[in-house]
PDB file of C-alpha atoms in Angstrom:
ATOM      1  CA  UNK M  11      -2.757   4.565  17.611  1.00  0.00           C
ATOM      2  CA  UNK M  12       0.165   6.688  18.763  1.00  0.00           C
ATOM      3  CA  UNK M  13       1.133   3.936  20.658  1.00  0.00           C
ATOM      4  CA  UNK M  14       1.092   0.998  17.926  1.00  0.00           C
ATOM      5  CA  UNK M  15       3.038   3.767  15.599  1.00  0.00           C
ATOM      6  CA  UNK M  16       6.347   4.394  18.396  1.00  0.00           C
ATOM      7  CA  UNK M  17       6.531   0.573  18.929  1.00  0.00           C
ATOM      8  CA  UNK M  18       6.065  -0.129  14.639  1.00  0.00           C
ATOM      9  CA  UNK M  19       9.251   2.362  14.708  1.00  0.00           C
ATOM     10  CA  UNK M  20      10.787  -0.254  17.103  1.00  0.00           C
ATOM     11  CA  UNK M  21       9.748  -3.879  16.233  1.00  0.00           C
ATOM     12  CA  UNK M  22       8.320  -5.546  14.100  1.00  0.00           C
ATOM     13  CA  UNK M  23       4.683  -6.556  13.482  1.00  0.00           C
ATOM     14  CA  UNK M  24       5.228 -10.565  14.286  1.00  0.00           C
ATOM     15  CA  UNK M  25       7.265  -8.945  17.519  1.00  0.00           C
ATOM     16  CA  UNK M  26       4.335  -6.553  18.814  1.00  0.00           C
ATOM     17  CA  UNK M  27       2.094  -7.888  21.264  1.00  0.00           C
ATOM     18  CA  UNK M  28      -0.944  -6.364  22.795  1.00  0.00           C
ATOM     19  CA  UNK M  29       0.396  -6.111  25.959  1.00  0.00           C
ATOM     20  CA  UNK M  30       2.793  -3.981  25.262  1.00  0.00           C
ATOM     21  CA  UNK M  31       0.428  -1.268  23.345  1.00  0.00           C
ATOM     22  CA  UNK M  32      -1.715  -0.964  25.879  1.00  0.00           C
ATOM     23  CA  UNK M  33       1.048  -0.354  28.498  1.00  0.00           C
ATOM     24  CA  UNK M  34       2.600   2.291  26.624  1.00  0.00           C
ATOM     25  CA  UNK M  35      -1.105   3.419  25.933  1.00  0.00           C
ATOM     26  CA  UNK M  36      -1.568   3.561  29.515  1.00  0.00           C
ATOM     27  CA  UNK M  37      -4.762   1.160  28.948  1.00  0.00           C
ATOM     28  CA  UNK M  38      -5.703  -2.282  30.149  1.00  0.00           C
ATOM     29  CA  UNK M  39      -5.831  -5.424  27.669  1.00  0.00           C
ATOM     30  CA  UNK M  40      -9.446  -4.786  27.592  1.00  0.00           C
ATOM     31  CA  UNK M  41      -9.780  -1.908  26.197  1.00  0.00           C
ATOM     32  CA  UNK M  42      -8.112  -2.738  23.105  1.00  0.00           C
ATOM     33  CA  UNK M  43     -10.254  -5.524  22.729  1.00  0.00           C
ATOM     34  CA  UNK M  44     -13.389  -3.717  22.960  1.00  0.00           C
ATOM     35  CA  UNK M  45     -12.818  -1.746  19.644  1.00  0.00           C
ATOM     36  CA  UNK M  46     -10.051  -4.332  17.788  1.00  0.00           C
ATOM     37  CA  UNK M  47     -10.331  -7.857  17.412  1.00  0.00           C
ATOM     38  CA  UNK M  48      -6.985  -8.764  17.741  1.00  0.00           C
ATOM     39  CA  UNK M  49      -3.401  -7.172  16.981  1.00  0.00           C
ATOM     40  CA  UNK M  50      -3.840  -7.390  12.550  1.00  0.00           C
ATOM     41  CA  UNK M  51      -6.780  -5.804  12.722  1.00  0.00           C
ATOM     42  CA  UNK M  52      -5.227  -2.978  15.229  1.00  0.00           C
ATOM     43  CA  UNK M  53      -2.047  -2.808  12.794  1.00  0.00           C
ATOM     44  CA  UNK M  54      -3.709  -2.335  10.336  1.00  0.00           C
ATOM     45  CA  UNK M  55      -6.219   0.676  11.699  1.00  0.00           C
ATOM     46  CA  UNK M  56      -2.884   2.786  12.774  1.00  0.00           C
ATOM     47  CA  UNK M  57      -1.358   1.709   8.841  1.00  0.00           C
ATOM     48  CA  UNK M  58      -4.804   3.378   7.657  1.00  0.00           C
ATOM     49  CA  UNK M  59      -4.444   6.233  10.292  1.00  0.00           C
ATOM     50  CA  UNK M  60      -0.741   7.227  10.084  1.00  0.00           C
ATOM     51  CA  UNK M  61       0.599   5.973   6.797  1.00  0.00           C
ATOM     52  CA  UNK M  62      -1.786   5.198   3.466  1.00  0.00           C
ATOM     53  CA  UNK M  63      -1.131   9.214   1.611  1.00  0.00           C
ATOM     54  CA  UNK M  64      -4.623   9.523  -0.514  1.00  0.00           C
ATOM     55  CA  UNK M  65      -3.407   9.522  -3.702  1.00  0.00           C
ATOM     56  CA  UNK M  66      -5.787  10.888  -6.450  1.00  0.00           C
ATOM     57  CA  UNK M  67      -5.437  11.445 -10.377  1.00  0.00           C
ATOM     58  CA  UNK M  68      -5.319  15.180 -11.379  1.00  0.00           C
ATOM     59  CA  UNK M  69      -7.240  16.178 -13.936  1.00  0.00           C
ATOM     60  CA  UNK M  70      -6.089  17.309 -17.102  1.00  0.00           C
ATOM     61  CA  UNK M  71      -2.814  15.075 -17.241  1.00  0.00           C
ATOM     62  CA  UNK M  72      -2.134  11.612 -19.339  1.00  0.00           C
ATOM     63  CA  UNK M  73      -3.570   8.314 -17.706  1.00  0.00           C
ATOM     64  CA  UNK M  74       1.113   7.491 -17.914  1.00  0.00           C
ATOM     65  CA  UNK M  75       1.379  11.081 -16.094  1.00  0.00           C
ATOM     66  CA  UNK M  76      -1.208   9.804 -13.361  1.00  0.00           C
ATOM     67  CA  UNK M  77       0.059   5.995 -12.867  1.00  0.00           C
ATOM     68  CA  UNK M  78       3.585   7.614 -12.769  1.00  0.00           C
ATOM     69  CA  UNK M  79       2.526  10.069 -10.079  1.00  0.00           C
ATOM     70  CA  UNK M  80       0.844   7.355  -7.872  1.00  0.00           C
ATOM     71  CA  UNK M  81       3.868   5.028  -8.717  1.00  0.00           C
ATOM     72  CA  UNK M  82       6.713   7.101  -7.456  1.00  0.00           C
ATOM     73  CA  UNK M  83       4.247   8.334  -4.180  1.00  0.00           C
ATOM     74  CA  UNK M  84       3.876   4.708  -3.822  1.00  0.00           C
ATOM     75  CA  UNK M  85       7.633   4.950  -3.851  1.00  0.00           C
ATOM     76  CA  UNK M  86       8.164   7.057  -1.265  1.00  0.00           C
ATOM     77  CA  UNK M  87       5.796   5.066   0.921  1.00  0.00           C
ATOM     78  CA  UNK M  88       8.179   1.852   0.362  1.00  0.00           C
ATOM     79  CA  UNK M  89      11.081   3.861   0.979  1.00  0.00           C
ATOM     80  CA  UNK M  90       9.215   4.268   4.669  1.00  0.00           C
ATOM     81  CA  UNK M  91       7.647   3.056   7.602  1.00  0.00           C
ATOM     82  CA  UNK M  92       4.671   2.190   4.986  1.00  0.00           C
ATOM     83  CA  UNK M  93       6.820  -0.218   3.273  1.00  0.00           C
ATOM     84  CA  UNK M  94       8.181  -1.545   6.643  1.00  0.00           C
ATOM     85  CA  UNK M  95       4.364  -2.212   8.094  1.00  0.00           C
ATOM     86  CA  UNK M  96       2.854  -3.128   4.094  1.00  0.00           C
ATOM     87  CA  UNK M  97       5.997  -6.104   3.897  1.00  0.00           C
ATOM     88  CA  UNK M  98       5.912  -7.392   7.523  1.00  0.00           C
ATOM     89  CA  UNK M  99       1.223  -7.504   6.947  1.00  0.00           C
ATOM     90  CA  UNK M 100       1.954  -9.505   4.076  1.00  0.00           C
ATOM     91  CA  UNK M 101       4.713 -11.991   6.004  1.00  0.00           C
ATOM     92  CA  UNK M 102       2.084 -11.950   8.845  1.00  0.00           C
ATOM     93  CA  UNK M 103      -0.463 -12.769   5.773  1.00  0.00           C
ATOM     94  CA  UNK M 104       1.520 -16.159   4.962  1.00  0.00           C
ATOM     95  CA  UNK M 105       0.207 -17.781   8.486  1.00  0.00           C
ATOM     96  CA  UNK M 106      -3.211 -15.554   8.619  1.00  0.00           C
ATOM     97  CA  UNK M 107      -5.328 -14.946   5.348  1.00  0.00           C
ATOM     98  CA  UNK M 108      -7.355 -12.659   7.375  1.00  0.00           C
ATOM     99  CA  UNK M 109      -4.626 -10.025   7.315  1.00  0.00           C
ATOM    100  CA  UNK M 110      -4.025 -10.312   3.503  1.00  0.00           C
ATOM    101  CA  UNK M 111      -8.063 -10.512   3.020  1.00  0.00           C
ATOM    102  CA  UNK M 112      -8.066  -6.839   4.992  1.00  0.00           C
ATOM    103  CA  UNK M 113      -5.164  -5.459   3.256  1.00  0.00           C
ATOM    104  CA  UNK M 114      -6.437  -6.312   0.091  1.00  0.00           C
ATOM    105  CA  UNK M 115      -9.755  -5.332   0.687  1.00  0.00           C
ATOM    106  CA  UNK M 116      -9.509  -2.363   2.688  1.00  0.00           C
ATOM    107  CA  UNK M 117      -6.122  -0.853   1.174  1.00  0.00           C
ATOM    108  CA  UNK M 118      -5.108  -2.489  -2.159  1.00  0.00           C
ATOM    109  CA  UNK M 119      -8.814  -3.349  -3.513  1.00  0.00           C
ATOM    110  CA  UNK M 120      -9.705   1.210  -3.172  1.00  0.00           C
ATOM    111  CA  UNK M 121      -6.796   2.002  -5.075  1.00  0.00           C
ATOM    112  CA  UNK M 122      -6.933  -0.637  -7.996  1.00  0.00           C
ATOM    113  CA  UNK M 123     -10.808   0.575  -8.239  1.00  0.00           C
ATOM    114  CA  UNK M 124      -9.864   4.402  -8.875  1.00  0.00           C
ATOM    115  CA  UNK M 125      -7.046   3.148 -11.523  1.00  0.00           C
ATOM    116  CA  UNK M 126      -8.552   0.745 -12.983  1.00  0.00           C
ATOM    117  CA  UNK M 127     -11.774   3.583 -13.580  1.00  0.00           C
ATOM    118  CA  UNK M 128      -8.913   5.798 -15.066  1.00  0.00           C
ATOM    119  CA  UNK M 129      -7.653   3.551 -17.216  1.00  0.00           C
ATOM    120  CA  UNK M 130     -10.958   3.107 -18.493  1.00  0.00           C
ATOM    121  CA  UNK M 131     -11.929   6.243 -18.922  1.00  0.00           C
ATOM    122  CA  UNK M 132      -8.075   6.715 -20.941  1.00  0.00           C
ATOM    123  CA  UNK M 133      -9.649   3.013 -23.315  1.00  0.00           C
ATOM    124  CA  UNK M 134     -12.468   5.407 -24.283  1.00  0.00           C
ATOM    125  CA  UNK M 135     -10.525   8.765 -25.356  1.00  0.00           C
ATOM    126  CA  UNK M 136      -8.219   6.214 -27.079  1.00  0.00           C
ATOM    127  CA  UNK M 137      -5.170   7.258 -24.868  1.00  0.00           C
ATOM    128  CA  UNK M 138      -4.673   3.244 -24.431  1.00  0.00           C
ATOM    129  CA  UNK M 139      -5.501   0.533 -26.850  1.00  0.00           C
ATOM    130  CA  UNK M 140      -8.818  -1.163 -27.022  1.00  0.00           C
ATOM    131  CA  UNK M 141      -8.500  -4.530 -25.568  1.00  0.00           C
ATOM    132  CA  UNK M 142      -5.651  -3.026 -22.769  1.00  0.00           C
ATOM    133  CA  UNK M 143      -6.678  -5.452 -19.697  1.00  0.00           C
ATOM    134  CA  UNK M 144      -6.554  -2.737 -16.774  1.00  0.00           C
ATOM    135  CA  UNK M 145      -5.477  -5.673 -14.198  1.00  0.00           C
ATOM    136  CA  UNK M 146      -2.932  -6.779 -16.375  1.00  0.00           C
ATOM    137  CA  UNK M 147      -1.539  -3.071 -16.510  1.00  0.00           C
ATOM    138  CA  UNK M 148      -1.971  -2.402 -12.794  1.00  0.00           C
ATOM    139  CA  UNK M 149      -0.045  -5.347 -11.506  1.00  0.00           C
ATOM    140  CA  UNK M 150       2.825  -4.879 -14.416  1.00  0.00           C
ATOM    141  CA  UNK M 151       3.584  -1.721 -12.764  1.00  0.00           C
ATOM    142  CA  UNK M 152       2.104  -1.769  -9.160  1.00  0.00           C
ATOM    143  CA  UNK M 153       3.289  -5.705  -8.728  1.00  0.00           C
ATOM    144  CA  UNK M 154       6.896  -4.800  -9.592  1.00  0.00           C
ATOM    145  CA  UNK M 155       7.362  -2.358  -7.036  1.00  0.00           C
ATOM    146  CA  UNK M 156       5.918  -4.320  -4.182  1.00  0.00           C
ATOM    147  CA  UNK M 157       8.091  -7.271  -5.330  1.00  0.00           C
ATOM    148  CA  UNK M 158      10.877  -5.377  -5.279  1.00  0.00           C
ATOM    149  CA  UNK M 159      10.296  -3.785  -1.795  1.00  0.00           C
ATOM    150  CA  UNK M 160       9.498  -7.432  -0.497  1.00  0.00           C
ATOM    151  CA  UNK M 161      12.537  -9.238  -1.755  1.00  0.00           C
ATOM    152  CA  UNK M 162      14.609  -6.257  -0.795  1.00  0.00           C
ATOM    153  CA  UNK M 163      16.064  -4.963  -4.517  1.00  0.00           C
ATOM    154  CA  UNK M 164      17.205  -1.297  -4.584  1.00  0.00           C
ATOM    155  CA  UNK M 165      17.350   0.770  -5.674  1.00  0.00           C
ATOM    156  CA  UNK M 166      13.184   1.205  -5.803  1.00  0.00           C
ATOM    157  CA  UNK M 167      13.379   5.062  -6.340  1.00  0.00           C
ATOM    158  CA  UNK M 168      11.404   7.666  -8.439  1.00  0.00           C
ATOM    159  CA  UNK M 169      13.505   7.108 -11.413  1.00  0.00           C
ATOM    160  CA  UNK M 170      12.928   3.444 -11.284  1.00  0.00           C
ATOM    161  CA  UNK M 171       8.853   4.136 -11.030  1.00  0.00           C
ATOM    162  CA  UNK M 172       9.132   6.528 -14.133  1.00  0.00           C
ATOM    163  CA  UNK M 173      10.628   4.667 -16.296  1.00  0.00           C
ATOM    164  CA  UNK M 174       8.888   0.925 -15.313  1.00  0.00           C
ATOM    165  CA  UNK M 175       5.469   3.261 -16.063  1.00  0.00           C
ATOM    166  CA  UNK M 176       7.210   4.477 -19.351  1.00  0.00           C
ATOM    167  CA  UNK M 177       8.168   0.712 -20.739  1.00  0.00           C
ATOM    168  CA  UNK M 178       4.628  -0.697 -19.482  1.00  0.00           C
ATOM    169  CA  UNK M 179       2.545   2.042 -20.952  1.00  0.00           C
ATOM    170  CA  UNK M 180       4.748   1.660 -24.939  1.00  0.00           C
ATOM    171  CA  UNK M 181       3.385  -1.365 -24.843  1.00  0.00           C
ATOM    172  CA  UNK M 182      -0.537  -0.408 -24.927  1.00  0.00           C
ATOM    173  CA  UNK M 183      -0.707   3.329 -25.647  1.00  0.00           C
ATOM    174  CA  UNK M 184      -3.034   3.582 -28.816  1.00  0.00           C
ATOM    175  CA  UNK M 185      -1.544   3.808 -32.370  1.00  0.00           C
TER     176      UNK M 185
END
C-alpha cells in the first residue's frame, strides 16, 4: 500500500504498472498477484486504505446541516490526492467497467445508502417534502461536485458545497 500511495503522488493510475510497485515494495510480481487481481483492484484497496475519510451524520443537526457537512468533506477530498485517484478510476472506468462496477459498489454505493437512510428518516419528521426522490437529491448535489472535479471547474471549495446544498435543499424542504 505504501508503495502504490508514493508512486499515486507521482503518476498517474493509466501510468502505474505492477512492476514498478512491487520494486519499490521490495516484492516480486507474484506476490501482488496472490492477494490482487490486477492493478484496479490494487488501486483501489490503497484509495480505501489511505484516502476514503468515514464520513457520518451527527445527530441532532438538519438532514441540509448533514449533506452540507459530507459535501464540503467531500470537498476537501477533491481538492486532494482523493480527487486525483477518484477522476483518473473513473477515466480508467471508460475502457474497464470493472473499475467503475468496484468504485461504485464498494465506495459510492456505502455512502448513497447512509444518505439516502437520512434523507428518509428527514421525509418522515417532515424536514423534506413527501414525494422528495432521495436519488434525485443525492446526485443534484453529490453529481455536481464530481462533475466539476472531472471537467476541471474551480473553484470547487466549501463555499461552493454550502451554498449548491442550500439551493438544492429550497427546493424540497417541507412547507
Amino acid at each position: 500500500m505504501d508503495a502504490v500511495f508514493e508512486l499515486l503522488q507521482e503518476k498517474s493510475v493509466r501510468d502505474l504498472t505492477l512492476e514498478e510497485v512491487a520494486k519499490r515494495a521490495k516484492v516480486g510480481k507474484p506476490t501482488l498477484y496472490k492477494w490482487w487481481p490486477g492493478k484496479a483492484a490494487l488501486v483501489m484497496a490503497m484509495f480505501h486504505e489511505r484516502l476514503v475519510q468515514t464520513d457520518i451524520s451527527s445527530p441532532g443537526k438538519s438532514l441540509q446541516q448533514n449533506l452540507s457537512a459530507r459535501a464540503t468533506g467531500l470537498i476537501r477530498q477533491l481538492n486532494g490526492l482523493f480527487g486525483k485517484v477518484v477522476g483518473e478510476l473513473i477515466a480508467e472506468g471508460q475502457s474497464d467497467p470493472g473499475v467503475l462496477r468496484a468504485l461504485y459498489d464498494q465506495h459510492i454505493a456505502v455512502r448513497r445508502a447512509g444518505m439516502t437512510s437520512d434523507i428518509m428518516q428527514a421525509i418522515r419528521q417532515g424536514e423534506l417534502a413527501v414525494g422528495t426522490d432521495p436519488a434525485l437529491l443525492l446526485d443534484s448535489i453529490f453529481g455536481a461536485l464530481y462533475f466539476k472535479m472531472l471537467t476541471g471547474q474551480k473553484p470547487i471549495d466549501e463555499q461552493y458545497g454550502e451554498a449548491l446544498v442550500s439551493q438544492v435543499c429550497s427546493g424540497v424542504v417541507s412547507r
